[in-house]
Short mmCIF file of C-alpha atoms in Angstrom, two decimals:
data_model
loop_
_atom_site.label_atom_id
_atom_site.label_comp_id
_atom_site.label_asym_id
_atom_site.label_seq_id
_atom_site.Cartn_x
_atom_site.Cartn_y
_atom_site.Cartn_z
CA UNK A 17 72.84 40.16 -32.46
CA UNK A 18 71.52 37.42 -30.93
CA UNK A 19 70.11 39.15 -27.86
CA UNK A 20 68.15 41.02 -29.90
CA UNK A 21 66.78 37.95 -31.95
CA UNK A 22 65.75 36.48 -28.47
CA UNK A 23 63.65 40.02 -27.79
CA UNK A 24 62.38 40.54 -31.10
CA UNK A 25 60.98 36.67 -30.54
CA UNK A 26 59.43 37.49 -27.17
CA UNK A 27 58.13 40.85 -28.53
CA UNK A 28 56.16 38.58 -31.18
CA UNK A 29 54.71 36.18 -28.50
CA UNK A 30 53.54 38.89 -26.61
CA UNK A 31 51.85 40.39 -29.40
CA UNK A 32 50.07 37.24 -31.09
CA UNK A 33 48.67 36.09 -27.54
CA UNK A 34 47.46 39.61 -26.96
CA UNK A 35 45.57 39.11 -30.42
CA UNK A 36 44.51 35.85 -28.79
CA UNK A 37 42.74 36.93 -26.13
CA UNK A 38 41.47 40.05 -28.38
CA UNK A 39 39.55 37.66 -29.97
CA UNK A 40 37.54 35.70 -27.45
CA UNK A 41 36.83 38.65 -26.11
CA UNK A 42 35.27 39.95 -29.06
CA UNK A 43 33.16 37.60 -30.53
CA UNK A 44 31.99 38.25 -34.22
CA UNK A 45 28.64 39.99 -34.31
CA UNK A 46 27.28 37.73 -36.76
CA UNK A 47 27.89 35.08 -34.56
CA UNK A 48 24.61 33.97 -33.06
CA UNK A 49 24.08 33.02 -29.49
CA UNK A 50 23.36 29.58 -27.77
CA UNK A 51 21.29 29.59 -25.23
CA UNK A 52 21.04 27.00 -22.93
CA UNK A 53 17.68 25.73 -21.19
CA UNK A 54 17.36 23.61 -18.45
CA UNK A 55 14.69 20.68 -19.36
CA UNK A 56 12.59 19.70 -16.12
CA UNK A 57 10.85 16.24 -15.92
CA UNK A 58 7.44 16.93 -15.41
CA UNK A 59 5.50 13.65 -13.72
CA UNK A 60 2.43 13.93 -14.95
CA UNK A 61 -0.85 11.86 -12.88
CA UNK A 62 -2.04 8.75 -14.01
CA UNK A 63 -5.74 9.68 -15.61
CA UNK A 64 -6.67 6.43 -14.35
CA UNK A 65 -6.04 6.74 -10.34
CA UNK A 66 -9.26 8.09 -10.19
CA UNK A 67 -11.04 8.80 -6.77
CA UNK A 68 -14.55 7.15 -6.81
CA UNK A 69 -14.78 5.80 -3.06
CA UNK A 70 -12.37 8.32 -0.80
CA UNK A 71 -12.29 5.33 1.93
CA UNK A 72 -10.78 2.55 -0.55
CA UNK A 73 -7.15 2.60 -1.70
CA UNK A 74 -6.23 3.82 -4.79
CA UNK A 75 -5.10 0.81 -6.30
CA UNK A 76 -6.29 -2.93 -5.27
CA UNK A 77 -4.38 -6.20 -5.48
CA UNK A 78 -6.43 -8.07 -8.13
CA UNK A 79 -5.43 -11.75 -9.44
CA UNK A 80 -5.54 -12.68 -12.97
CA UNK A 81 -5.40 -16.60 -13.71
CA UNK A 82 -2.33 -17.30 -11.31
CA UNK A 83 -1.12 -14.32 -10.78
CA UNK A 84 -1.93 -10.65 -9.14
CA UNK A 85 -1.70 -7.47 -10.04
CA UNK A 86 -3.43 -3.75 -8.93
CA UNK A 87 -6.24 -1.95 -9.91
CA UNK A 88 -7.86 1.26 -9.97
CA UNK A 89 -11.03 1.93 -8.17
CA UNK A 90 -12.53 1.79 -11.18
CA UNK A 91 -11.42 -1.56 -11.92
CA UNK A 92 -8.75 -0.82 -15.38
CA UNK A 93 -4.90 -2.94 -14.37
CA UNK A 94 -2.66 -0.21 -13.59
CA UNK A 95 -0.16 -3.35 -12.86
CA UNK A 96 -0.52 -5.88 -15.21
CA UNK A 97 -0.79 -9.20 -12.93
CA UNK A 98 3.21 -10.81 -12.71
CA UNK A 99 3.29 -11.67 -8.96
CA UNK A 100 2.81 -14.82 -6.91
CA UNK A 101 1.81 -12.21 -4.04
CA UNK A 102 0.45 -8.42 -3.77
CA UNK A 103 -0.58 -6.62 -0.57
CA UNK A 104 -1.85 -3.64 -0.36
CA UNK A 105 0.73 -0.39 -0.65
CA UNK A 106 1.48 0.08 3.34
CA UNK A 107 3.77 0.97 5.14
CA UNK A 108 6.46 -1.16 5.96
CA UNK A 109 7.71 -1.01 9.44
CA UNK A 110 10.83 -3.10 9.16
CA UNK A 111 11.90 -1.12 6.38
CA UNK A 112 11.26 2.33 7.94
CA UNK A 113 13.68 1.35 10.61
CA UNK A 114 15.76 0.37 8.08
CA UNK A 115 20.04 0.38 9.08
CA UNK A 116 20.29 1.61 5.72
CA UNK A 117 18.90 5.21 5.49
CA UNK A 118 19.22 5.30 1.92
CA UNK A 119 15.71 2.48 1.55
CA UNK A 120 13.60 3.68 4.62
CA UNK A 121 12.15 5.75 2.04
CA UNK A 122 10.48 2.66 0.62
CA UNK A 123 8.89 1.60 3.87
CA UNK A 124 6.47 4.97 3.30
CA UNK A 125 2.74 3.80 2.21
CA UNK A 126 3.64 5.19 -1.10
CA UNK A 127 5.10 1.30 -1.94
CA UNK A 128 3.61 -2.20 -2.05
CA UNK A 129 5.11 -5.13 -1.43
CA UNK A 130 4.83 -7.74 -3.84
CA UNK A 131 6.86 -11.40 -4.84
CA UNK A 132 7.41 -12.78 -8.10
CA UNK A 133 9.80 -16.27 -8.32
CA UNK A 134 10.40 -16.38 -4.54
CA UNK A 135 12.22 -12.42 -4.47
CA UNK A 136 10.37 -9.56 -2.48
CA UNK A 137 10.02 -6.21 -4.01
CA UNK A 138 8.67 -2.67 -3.44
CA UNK A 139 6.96 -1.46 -5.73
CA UNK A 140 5.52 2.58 -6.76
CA UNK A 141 2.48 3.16 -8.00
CA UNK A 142 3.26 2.78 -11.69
CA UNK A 143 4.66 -0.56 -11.23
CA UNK A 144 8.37 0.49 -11.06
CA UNK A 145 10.09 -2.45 -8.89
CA UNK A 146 12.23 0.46 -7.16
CA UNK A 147 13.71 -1.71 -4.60
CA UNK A 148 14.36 -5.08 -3.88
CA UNK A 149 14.47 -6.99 0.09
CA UNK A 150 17.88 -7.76 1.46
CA UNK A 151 18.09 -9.11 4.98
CA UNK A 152 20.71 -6.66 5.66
CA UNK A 153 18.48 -3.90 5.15
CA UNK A 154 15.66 -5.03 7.74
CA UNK A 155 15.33 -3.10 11.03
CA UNK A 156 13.02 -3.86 14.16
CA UNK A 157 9.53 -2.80 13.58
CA UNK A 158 8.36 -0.19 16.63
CA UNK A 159 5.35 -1.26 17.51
CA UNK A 160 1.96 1.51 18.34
CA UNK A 161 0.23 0.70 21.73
CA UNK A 162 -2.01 -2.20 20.89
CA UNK A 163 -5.51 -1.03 20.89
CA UNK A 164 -7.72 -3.54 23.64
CA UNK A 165 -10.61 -4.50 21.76
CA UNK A 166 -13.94 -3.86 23.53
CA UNK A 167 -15.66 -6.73 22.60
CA UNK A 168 -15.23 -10.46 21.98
CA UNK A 169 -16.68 -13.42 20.67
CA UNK A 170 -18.73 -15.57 23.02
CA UNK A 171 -19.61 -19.43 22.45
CA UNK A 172 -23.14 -20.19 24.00
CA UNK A 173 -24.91 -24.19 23.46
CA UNK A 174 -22.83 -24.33 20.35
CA UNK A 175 -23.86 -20.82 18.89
CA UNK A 176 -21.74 -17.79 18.66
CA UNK A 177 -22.49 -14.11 19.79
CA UNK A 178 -21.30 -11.18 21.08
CA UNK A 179 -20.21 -9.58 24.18
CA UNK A 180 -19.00 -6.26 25.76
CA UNK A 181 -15.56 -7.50 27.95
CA UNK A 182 -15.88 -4.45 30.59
CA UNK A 183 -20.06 -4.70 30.73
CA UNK A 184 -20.69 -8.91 30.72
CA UNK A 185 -20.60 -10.75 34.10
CA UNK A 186 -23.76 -12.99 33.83
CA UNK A 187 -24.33 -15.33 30.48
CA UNK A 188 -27.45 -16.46 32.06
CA UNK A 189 -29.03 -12.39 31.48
CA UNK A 190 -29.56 -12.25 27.86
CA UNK A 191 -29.28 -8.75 28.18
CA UNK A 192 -26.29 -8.58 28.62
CA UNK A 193 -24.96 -9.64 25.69
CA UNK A 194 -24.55 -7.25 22.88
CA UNK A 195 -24.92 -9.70 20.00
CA UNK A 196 -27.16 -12.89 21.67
CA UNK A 197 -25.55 -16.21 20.32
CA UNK A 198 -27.40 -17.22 17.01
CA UNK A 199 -24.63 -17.70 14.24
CA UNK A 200 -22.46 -20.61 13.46
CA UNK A 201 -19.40 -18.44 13.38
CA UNK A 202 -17.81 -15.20 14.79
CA UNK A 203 -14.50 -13.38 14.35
CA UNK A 204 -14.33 -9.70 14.97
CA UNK A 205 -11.92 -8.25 12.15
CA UNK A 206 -8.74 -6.03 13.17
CA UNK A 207 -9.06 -2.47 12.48
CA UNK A 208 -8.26 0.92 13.77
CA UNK A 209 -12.28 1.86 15.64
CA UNK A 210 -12.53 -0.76 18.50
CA UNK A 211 -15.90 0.78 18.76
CA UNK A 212 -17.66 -0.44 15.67
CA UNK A 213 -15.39 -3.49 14.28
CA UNK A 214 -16.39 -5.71 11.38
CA UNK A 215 -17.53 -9.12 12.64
CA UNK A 216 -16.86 -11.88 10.19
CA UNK A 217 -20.23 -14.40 11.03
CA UNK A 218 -21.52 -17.15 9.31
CA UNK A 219 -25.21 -18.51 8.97
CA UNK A 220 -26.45 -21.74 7.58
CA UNK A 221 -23.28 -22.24 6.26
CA UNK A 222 -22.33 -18.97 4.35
CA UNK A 223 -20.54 -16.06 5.26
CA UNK A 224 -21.65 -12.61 5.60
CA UNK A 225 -20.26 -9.66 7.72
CA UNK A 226 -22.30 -7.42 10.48
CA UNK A 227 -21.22 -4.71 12.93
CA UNK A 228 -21.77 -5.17 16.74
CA UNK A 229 -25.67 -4.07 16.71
CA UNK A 230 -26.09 -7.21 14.37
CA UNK A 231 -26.45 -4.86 11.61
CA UNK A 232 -25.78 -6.84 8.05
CA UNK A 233 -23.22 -5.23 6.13
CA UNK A 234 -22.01 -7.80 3.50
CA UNK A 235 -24.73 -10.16 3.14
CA UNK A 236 -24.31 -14.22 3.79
CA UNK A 237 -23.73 -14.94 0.36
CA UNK A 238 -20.19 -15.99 0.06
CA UNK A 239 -18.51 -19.40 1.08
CA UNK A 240 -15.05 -17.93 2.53
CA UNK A 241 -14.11 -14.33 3.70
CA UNK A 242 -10.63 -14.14 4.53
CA UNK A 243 -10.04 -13.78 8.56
CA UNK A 244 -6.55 -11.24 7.66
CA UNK A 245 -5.63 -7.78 7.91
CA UNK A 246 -7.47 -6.55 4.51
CA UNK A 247 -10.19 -4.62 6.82
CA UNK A 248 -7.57 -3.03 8.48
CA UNK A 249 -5.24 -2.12 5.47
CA UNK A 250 -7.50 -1.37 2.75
CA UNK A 251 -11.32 -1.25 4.15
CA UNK A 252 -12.22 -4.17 1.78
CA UNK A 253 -12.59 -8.05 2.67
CA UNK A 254 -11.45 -11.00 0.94
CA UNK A 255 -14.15 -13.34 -0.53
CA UNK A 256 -14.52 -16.31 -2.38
CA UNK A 257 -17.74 -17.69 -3.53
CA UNK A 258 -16.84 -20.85 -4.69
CA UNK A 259 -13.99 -21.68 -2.38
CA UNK A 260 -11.09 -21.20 -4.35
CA UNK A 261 -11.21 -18.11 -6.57
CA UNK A 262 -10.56 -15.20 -4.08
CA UNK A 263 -11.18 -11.15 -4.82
CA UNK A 264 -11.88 -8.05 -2.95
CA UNK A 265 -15.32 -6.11 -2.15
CA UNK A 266 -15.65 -3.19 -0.22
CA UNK A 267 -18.25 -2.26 2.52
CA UNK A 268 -20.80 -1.72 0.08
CA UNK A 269 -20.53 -5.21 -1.60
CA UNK A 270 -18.97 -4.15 -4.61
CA UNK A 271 -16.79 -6.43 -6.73
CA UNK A 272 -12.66 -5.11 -7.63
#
């Protein structure tokens, strides 16, 4: 008898988890189905990051009372101004040869350095603080071939000019010289065409910039331009006109 209480109990377990399975197999037909859609971020473009001068970058270190921020081309904050410093987004080097693989990504132009209460950050293009410097993380910048420039300043009875290195053997033949010494000042900008350079020059005591066939390009209006690498980064120049506020102007003399 109880053999046969032990099948009869099997037989039943069998059964109901046969019923089981039945079941979720089966579904009821009213039952309606879920269905399940992936949702995709979609980045859309800043409006704003608009394109008026294809040689500038699209956003400019701008200062605000004490501190900087960037701006568009066509001058609206696209970072509000927070930092004690703010270069111009660029690659950088030490970063791209990073130890760390995971942050040589933001060594890539598509970051800006910037420094707000003595700590170094990178920075995207919305403003996003997306990484910030450890010393850990710094590699050894590999450095391009250095470009030779072609021409140099040259100091004649107190006045400055200009002069071709591979060409100029003789001071006392004018013609030689490419720029003849007339201005108080010279310093040939870095940048990436040795052939036509921007010359900082000053004349009766203001500051201008010309190219090497004494062509004016930013007239002598201004009472600083920043000797740095802002030709060479971002195609604009640092000026001041009263000595102590600084801000940038492109080639064409306009104001950001």
């Amino acid at each position: 008898m109880k053999n046969i209480l032990n099948v009869l109990c099997v037989f039943i377990s069998i059964f109901v988890f046969s019923q089981t399975k039945a079941v979720k197999k089966n579904p009821s037909k009213g039952t309606a189905k879920t269905t399940v859609r992936k949702v995709t971020d979609v980045v859309k473009p800043n409006p704003d990051l608009v394109i008026i001068n294809k040689d500038l970058p699209l956003l400019i270190p701008k200062k605000k009372g004490d501190d900087f921020g960037y701006v568009s081309q066509n001058g609206k904050f696209i970072i509000q101004p927070e930092y004690h410093i703010a270069v111009f987004f660029y690659e950088d080097c030490n970063l791209l040869n990073s130890p760390n693989e995971k942050v040589r990504k933001f060594g890539t132009a598509d970051y800006a350095t910037v420094e707000k209460n003595m700590i170094s950050y990178r920075v995207d293009q919305s403003g996003k603080r997306v990484y910030q410097f450890k010393d850990a993380d710094l590699g050894k910048c590999k450095f391009e071939e250095y470009k030779q420039q072609l021409f140099q300043a040259y100091i004649l009875n107190g006045f400055y000019g200009i002069i071709e290195k591979a060409t100029f053997v003789n001071a006392a033949d004018y013609r030689q010289f490419k720029i003849y010494p007339q201005y108080q000042y010279l310093y040939i900008m870095e940048g990436d065409d040795v052939s036509n350079p921007m010359i900082v020059a000053s004349n009766n005591d203001r500051f201008g910039v010309i190219d090497v066939n004494n062509k004016i390009i930013i007239p002598f209006e201004y009472a600083n331009i920043k000797r740095n690498f802002s030709w060479k980064l971002g195609r604009m120049f640092e000026v001041t006109k009263d000595g102590k506020n600084y801000y940038y102007i492109d080639a064409n003399n306009k104001t950001y």
